[in-house]
Tab-separated table of C-alpha atoms and ligand atoms in Angstrom:
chain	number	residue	atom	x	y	z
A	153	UNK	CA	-12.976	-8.468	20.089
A	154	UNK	CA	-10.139	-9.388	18.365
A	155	UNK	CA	-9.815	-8.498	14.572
A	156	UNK	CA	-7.057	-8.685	11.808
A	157	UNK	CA	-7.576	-6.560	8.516
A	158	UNK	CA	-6.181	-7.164	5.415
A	159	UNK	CA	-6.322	-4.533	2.460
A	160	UNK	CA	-4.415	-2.906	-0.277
A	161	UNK	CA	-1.620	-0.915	1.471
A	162	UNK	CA	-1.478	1.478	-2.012
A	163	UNK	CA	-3.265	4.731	-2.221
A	164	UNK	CA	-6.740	3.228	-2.937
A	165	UNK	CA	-9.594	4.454	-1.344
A	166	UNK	CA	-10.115	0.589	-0.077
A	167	UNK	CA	-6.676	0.418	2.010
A	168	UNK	CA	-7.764	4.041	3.157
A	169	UNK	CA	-11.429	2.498	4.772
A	170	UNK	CA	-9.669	-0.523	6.068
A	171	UNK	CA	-6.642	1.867	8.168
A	172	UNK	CA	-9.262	4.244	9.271
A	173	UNK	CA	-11.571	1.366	10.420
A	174	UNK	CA	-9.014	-0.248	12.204
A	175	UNK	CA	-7.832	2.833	13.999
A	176	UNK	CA	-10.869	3.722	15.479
A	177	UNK	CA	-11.844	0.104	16.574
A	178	UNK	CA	-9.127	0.088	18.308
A	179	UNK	CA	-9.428	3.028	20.062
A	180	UNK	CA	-12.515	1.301	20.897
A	181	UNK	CA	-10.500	-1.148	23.026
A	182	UNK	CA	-10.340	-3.850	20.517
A	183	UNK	CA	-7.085	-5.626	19.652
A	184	UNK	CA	-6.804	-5.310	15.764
A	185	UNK	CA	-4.187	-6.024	13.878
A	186	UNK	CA	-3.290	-5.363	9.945
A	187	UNK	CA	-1.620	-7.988	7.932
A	188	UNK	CA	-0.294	-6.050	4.326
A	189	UNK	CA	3.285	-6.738	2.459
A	190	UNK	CA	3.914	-2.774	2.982
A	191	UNK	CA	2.554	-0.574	6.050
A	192	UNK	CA	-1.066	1.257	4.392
A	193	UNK	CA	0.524	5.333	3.977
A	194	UNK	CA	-2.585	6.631	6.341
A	195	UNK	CA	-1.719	3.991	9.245
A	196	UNK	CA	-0.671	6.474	12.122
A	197	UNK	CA	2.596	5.518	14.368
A	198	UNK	CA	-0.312	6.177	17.272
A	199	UNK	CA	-3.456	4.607	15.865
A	200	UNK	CA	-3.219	1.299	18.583
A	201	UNK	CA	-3.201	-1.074	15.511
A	202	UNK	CA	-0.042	-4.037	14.864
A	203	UNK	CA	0.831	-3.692	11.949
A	204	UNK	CA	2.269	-7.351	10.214
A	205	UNK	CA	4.370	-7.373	7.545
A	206	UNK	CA	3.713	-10.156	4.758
A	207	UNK	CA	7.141	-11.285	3.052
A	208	UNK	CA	7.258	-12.615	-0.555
A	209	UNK	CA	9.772	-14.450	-0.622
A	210	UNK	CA	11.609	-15.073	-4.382
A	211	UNK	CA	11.986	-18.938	-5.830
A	212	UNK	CA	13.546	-19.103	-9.889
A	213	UNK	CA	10.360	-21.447	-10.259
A	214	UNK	CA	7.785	-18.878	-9.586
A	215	UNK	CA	7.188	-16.311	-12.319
A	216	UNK	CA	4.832	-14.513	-10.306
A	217	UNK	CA	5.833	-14.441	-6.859
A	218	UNK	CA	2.610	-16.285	-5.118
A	219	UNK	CA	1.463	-12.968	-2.569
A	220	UNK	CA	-1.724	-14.434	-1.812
A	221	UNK	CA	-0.518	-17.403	-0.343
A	222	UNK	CA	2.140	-15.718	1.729
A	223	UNK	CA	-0.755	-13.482	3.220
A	224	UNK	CA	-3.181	-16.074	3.684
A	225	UNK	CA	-0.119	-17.694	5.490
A	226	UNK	CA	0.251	-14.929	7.858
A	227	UNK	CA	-3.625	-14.704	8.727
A	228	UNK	CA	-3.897	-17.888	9.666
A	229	UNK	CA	-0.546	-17.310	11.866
A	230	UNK	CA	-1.979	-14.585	13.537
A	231	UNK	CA	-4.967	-15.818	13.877
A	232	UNK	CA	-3.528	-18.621	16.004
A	233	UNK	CA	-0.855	-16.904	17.721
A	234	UNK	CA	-3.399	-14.083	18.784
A	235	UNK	CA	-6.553	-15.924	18.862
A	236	UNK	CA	-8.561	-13.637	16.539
A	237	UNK	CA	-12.263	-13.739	16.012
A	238	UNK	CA	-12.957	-12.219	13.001
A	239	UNK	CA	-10.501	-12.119	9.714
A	240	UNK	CA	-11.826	-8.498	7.788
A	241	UNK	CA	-11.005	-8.801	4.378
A	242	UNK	CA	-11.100	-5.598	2.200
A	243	UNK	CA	-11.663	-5.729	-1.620
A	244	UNK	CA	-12.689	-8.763	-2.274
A	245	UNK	CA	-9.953	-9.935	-5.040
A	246	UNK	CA	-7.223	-11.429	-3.382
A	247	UNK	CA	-8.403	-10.553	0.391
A	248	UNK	CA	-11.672	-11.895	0.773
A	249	UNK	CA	-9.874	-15.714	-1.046
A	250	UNK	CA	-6.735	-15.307	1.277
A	251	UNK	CA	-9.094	-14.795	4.034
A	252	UNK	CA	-11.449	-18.124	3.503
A	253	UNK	CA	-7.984	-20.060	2.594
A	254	UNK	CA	-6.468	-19.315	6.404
A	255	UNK	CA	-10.082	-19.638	8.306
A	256	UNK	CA	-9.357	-23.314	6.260
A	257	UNK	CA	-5.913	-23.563	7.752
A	258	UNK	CA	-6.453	-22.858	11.276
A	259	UNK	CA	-9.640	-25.453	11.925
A	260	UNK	CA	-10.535	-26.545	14.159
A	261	UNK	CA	-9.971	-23.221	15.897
A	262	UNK	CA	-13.030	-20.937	14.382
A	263	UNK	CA	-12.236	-16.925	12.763
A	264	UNK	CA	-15.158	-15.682	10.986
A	265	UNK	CA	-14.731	-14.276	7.746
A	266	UNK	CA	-16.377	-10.246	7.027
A	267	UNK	CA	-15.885	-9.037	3.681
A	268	UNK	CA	-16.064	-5.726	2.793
A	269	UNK	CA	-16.795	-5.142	-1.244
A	270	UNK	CA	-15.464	-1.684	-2.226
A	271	UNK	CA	-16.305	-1.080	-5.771
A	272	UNK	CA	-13.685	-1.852	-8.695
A	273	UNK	CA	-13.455	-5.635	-6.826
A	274	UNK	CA	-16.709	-5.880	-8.385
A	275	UNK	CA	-17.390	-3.880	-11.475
A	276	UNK	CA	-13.866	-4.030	-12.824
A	277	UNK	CA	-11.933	-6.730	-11.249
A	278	UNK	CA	-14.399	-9.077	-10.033
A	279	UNK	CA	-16.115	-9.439	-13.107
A	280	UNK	CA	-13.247	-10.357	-15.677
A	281	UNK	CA	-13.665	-14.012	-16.644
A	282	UNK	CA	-10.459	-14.437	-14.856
A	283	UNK	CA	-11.793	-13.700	-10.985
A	284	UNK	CA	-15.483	-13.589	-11.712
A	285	UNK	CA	-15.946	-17.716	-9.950
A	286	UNK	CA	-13.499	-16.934	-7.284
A	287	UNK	CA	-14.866	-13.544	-6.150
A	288	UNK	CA	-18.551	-15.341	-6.203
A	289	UNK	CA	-17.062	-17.995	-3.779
A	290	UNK	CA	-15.642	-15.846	-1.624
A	291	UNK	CA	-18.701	-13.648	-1.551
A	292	UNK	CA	-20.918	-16.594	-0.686
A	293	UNK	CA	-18.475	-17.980	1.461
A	294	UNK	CA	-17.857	-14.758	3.980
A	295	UNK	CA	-19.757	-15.069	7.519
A	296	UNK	CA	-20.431	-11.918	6.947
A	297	UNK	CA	-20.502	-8.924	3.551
A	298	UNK	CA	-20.839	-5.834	3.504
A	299	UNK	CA	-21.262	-2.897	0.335
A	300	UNK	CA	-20.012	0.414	1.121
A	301	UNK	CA	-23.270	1.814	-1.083
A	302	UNK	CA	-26.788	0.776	-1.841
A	303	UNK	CA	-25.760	1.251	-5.342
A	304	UNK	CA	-22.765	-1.174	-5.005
A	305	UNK	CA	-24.898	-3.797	-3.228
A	306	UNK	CA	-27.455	-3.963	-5.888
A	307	UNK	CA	-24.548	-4.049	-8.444
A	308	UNK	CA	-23.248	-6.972	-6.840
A	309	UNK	CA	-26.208	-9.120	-6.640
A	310	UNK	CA	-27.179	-8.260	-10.325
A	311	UNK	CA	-23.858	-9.060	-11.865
A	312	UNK	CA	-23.599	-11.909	-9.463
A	313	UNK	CA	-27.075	-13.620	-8.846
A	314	UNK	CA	-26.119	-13.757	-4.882
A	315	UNK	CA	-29.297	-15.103	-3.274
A	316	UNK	CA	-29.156	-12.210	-0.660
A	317	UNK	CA	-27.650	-8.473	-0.669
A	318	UNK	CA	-24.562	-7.568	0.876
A	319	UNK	CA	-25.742	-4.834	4.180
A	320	UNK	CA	-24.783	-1.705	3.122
A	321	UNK	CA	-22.330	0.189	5.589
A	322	UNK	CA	-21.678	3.660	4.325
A	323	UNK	CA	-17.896	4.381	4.562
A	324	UNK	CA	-17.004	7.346	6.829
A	325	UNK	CA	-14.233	9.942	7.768
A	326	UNK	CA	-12.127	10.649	10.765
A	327	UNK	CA	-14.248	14.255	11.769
A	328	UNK	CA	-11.363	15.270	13.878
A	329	UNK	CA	-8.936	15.353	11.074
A	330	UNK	CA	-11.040	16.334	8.599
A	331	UNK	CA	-12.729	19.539	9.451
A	332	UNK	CA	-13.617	22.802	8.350
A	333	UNK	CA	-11.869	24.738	11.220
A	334	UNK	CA	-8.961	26.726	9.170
A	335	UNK	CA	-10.436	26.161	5.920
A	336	UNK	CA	-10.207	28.626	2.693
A	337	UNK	CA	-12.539	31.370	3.157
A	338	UNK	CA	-14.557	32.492	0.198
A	339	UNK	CA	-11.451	34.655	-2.195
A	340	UNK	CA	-11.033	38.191	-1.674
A	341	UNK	CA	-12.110	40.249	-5.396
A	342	UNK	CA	-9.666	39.044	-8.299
A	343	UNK	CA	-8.057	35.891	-5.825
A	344	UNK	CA	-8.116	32.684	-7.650
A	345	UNK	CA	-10.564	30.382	-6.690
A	346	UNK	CA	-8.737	27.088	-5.606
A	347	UNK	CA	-10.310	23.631	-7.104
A	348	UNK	CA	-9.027	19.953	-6.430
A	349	UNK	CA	-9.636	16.803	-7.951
A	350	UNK	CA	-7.653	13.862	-5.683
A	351	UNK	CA	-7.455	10.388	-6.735
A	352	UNK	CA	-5.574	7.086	-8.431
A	353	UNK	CA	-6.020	9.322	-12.051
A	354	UNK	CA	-7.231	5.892	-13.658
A	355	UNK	CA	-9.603	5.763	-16.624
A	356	UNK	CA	-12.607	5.107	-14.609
A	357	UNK	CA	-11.909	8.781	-12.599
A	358	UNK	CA	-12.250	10.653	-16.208
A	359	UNK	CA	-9.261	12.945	-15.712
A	360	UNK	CA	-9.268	14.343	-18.596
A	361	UNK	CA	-12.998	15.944	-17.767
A	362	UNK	CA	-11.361	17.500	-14.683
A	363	UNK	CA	-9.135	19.415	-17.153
A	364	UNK	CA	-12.137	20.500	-19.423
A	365	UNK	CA	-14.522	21.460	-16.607
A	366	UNK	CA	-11.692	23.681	-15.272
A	367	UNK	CA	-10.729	25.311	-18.496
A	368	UNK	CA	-14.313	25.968	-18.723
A	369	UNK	CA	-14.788	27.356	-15.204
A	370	UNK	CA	-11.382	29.176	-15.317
A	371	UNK	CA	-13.245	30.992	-18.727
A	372	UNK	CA	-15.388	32.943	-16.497
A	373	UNK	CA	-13.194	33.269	-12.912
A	374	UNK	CA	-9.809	33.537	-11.499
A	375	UNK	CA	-9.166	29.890	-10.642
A	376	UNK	CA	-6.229	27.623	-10.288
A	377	UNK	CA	-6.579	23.567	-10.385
A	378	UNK	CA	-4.545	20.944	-8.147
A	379	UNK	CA	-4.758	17.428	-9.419
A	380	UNK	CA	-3.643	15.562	-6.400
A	381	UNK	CA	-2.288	11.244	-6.868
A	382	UNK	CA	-0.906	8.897	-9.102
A	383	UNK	CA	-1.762	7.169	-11.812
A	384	UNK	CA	-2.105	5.806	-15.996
A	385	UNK	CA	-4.094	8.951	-17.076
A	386	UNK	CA	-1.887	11.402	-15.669
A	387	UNK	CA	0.284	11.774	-18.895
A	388	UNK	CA	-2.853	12.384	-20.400
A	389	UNK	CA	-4.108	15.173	-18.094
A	390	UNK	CA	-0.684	16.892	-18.375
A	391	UNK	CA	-0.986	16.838	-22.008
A	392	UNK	CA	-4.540	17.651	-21.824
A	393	UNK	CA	-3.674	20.918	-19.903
A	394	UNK	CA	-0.691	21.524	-22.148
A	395	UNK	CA	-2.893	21.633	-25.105
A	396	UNK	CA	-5.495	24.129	-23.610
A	397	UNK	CA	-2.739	26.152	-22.623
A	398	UNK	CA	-3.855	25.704	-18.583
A	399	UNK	CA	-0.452	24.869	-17.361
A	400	UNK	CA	0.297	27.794	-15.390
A	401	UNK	CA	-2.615	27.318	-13.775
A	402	UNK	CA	-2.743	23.399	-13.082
A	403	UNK	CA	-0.392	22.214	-10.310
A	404	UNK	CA	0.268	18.056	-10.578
A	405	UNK	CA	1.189	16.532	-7.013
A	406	UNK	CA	1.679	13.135	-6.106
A	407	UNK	CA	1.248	13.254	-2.443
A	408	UNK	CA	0.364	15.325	0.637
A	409	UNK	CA	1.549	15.039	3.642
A	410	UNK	CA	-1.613	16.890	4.966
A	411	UNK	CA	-4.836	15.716	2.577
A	412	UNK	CA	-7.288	17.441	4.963
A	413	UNK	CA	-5.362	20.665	4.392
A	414	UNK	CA	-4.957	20.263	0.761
A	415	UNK	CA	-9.079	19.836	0.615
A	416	UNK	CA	-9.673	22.848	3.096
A	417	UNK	CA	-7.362	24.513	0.786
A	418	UNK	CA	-10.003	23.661	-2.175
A	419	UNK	CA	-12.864	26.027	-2.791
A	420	UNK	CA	-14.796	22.808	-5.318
A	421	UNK	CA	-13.645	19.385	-4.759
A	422	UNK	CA	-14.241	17.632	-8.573
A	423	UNK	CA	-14.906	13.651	-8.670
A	424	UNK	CA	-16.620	13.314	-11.958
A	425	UNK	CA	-15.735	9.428	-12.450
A	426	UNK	CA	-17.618	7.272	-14.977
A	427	UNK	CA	-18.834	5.511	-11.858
A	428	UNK	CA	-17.515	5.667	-8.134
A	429	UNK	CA	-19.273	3.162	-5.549
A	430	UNK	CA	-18.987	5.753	-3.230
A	431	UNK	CA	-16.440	8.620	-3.624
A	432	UNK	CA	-14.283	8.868	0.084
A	433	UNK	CA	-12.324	12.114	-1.438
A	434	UNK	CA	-15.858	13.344	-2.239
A	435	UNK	CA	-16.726	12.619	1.247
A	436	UNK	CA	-13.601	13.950	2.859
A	437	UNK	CA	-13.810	17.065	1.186
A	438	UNK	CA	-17.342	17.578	2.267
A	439	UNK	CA	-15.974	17.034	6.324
A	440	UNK	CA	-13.606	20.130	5.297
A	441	UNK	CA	-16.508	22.090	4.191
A	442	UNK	CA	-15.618	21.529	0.312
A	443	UNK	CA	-18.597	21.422	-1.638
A	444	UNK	CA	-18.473	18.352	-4.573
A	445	UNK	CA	-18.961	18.981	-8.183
A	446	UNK	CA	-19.744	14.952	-8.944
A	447	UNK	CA	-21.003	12.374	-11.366
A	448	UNK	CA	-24.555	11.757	-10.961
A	449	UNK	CA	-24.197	7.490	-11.455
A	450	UNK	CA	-22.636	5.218	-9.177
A	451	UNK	CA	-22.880	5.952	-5.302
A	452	UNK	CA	-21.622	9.320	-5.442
A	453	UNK	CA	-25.864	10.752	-5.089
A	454	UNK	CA	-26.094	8.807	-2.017
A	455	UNK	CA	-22.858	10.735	-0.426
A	456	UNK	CA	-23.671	13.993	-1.950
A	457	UNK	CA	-26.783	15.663	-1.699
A	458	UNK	CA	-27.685	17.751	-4.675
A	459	UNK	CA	-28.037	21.392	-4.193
A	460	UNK	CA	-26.858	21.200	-0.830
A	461	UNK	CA	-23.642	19.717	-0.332
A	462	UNK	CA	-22.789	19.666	-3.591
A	463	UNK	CA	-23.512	19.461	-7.548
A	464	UNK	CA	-24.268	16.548	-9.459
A	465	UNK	CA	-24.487	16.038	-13.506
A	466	UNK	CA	-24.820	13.134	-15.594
A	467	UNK	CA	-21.394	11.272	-16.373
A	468	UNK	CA	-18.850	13.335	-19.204
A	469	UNK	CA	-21.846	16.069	-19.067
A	470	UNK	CA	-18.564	19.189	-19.067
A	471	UNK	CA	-20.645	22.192	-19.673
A	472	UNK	CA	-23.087	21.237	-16.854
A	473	UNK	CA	-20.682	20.923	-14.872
A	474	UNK	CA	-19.033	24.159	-16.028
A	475	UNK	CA	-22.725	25.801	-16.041
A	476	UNK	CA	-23.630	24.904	-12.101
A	477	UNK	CA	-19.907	25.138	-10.703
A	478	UNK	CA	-19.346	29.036	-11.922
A	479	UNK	CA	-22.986	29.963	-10.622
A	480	UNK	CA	-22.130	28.513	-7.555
A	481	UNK	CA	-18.962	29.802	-7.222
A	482	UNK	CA	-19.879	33.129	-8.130
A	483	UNK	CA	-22.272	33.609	-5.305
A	484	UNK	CA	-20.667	33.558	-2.331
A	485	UNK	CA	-23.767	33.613	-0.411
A	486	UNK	CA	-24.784	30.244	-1.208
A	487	UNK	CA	-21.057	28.795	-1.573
A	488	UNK	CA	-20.584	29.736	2.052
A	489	UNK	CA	-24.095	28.069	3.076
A	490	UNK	CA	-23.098	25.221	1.013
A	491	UNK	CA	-20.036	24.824	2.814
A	492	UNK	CA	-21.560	24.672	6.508
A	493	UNK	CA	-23.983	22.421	5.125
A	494	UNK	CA	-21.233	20.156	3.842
A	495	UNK	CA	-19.174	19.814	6.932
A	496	UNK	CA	-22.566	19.389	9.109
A	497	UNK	CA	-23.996	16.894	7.243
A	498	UNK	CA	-20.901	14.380	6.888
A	499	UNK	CA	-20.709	14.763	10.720
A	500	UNK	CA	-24.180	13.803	10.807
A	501	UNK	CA	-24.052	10.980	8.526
A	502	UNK	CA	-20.865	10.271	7.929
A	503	UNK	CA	-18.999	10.187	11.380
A	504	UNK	CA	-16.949	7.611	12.880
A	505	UNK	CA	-19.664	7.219	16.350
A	506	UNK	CA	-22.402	6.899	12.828
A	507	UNK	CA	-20.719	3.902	11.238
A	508	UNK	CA	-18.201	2.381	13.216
A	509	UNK	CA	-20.781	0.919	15.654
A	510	UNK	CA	-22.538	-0.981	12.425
A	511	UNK	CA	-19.474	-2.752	11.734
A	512	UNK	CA	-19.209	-4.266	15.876
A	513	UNK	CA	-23.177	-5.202	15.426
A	514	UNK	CA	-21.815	-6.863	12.614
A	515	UNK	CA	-19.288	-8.869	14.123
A	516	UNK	CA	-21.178	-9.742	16.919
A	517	UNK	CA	-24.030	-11.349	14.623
A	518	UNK	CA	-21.585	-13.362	12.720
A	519	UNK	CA	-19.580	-14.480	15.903
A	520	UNK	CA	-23.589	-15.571	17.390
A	521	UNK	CA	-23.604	-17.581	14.253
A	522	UNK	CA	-25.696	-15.054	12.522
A	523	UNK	CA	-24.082	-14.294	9.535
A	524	UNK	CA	-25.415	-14.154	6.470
A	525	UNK	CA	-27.621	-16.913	4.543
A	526	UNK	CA	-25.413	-19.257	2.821
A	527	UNK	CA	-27.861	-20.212	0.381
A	528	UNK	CA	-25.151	-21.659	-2.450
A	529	UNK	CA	-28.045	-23.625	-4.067
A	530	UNK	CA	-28.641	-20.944	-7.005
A	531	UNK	CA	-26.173	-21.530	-9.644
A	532	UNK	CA	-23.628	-19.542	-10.838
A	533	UNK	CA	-25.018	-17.501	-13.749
A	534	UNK	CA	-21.473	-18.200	-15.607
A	535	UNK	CA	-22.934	-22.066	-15.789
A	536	UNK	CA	-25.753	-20.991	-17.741
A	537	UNK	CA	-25.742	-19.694	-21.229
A	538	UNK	CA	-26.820	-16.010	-21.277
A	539	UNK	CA	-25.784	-15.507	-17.547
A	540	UNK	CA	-26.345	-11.777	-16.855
A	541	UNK	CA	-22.831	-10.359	-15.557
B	629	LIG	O1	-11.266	3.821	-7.269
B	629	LIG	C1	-10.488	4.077	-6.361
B	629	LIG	O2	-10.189	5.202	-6.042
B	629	LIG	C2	-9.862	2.976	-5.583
B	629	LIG	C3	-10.858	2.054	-5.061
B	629	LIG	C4	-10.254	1.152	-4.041
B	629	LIG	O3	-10.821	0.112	-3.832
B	629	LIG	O4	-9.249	1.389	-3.419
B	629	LIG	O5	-11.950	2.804	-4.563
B	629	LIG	C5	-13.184	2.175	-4.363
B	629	LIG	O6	-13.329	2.075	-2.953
B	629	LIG	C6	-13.450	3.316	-2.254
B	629	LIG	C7	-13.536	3.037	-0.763
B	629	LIG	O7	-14.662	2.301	-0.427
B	629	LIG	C8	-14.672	4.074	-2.763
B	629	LIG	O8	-14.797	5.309	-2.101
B	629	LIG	C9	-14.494	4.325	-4.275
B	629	LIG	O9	-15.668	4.946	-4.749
B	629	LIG	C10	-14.286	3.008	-5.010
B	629	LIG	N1	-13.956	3.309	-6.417
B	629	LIG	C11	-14.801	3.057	-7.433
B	629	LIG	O10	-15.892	2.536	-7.296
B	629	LIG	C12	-14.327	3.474	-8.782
């Protein structure tokens, strides 16, 4: 098949699905190719996939330089110049609009549309006033959507009355890079115990709850914290860690050049967001044999499993946290099983031969004309007075 992507090229897990998905279709022998204004960070030199760069060009009548039309231009000019099936938007605020606006522009040749709803497109994003119609469109629109959790596709179709659910297609991780082999071994007596949190740092990931579960764990054991990305909240972890006098012992990065060392260097991975649709550094910790300390909302239960893989407490819940993470850490009989179990169940579950083959049934359905039921009859609850949203 042939298959362009478009997707956030910034450090979002979103862009991070849509590179990885990409690279292994096309190691599948598919042509794919990416269409972003900025090449995605995790898109290899050697992953098989053309990558397309989307100009914005600058006009002193535009305020706001119009991106979305520029990359719905370019889909629809690769589409014709490559003869693509299938257009794979990611996030569905702008991709899955720029996507419907260039299957428009290159009738009568036919691309079908697959969406791909990742989380904040719908909880955040896609439900401001603002995007809330468009996203709905595009949603309904789409030859074929698909949730990354069963909690996100329930979300959806709650906040937006869709007449049918999204299918749910579990996001995965490349097992070859991310793998226990080389990993942290449990620390020798009196070594620091090594725990990450990774991610954008915005409100919704609850930073500052990172820094008060580790004060609390570092209370009881030798431990040192890395808080790995970029984003609005880091100011307020730094200060956070400042205060509790923790700054010796918490290390702020804004990159890696090797993520799937950083989390085998990690003895507790910590995602413990208000909600997280589904929680890829979660998961790629897990393939390094990183057990999870995570939120118990969102679709972070259906990633890790409680008591095996990981530890789960309700949402800004610090001293459970605190409370299950030392007793696990502190045994290393069980943080070692833990571990194994980790790795060997994301490979099980989580694997690129698991998932990857659900997104080609997927295409194939929706280039047989099978995609999903366009029933656009039942109106949009933002017509109605006391829509639910
Ligand atoms: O929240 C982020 O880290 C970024 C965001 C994105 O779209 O880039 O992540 C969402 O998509 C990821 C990939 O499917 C999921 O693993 C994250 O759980 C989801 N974030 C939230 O739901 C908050």
């Amino acid at each position: 098949m042939k298959i362009v992507f478009s997707c956030h090229p910034t450090l979002g897990g979103s862009g991070i699905v849509a590179t990885e998905l990409a690279t292994a279709l096309a190691r599948r022998g598919h042509q794919v190719h990416l269409a972003a204004c900025k090449r995605p960070y995790r898109l290899r030199a050697d992953s098989g996939v053309t990558f397309h760069k989307v100009n914005i060009p600058e006009y002193p009548l535009f305020m706001y330089p119009p991106h979305d039309l520029s990359l719905a231009n370019k889909l629809a000019e690769i589409v014709r110049q490559f003869d693509i099936d299938i257009i794979h938007a990611h996030y569905a605020i702008p991709h899955a609009i720029t996507a419907l606006l260039a299957r428009q522009v290159v009738r009568p040749q036919r691309a079908r549309v697959v969406t791909t709803l990742h989380g904040t497109d719908i909880t955040l994003v896609g439900s401001l006033a603002e995007f809330y119609d468009l996203t709905r469109h595009a949603m309904l629109q789409s030859d074929g959507l698909t949730a990354v959790s069963n909690w996100l596709a329930q979300e959806t179709v709650r906040r937006f009355e869709l007449p049918a659910a999204p299918e749910v297609i579990h996001n995965f991780v490349d097992t070859e890079h991310f793998r226990p082999e080389g990993r942290a071994p449990y620390p020798a007596p009196g070594e620091p115990f090594h725990i990450l949190h990774a991610s954008n740092l915005r409100p919704v990931k609850r930073v500052a709850d990172v820094v008060r579960v580790f004060a609390g764990v570092q209370d009881q054991l030798p431990a040192q914290l890395t808080i790995l990305g970029e984003g609005p909240e880091k100011g307020l972890a730094q200060e956070l860690a400042a205060e509790l006098g923790l700054c010796g012992r918490v290390t702020f990065a804004s990159t890696a050049n090797d993520v799937p060392g950083v989390m085998r260097s990690a003895h507790l991975n910590l995602l413990l967001s208000d909600h997280e649709s589904f929680g890829l550094s979660a998961l790629e910790g897990l393939a390094c044999g990183t057990p999870v300390a995570g939120s118990d909302s969102g679709g972070l239960p259906e990633v890790i499993t409680e008591g095996e893989t990981g530890l789960l407490c309700p949402v800004g819940e610090v001293a459970c946290t605190v409370a299950k993470a030392v007793t696990l850490l502190k045994n290393r009989t069980e943080w070692e099983r833990m571990s194994r179990a980790a790795a060997s169940e994301v490979r099980e579950r989580f694997g690129v031969e698991r998932v990857v083959p659900r997104y080609e049934a997927l295409y194939e359905r929706v280039l047989a004309g099978e995609g999903q039921r366009r029933d656009v009859s039942r109106s949009n609850p933002r017509d109605r007075a006391g829509g639910t949203r």
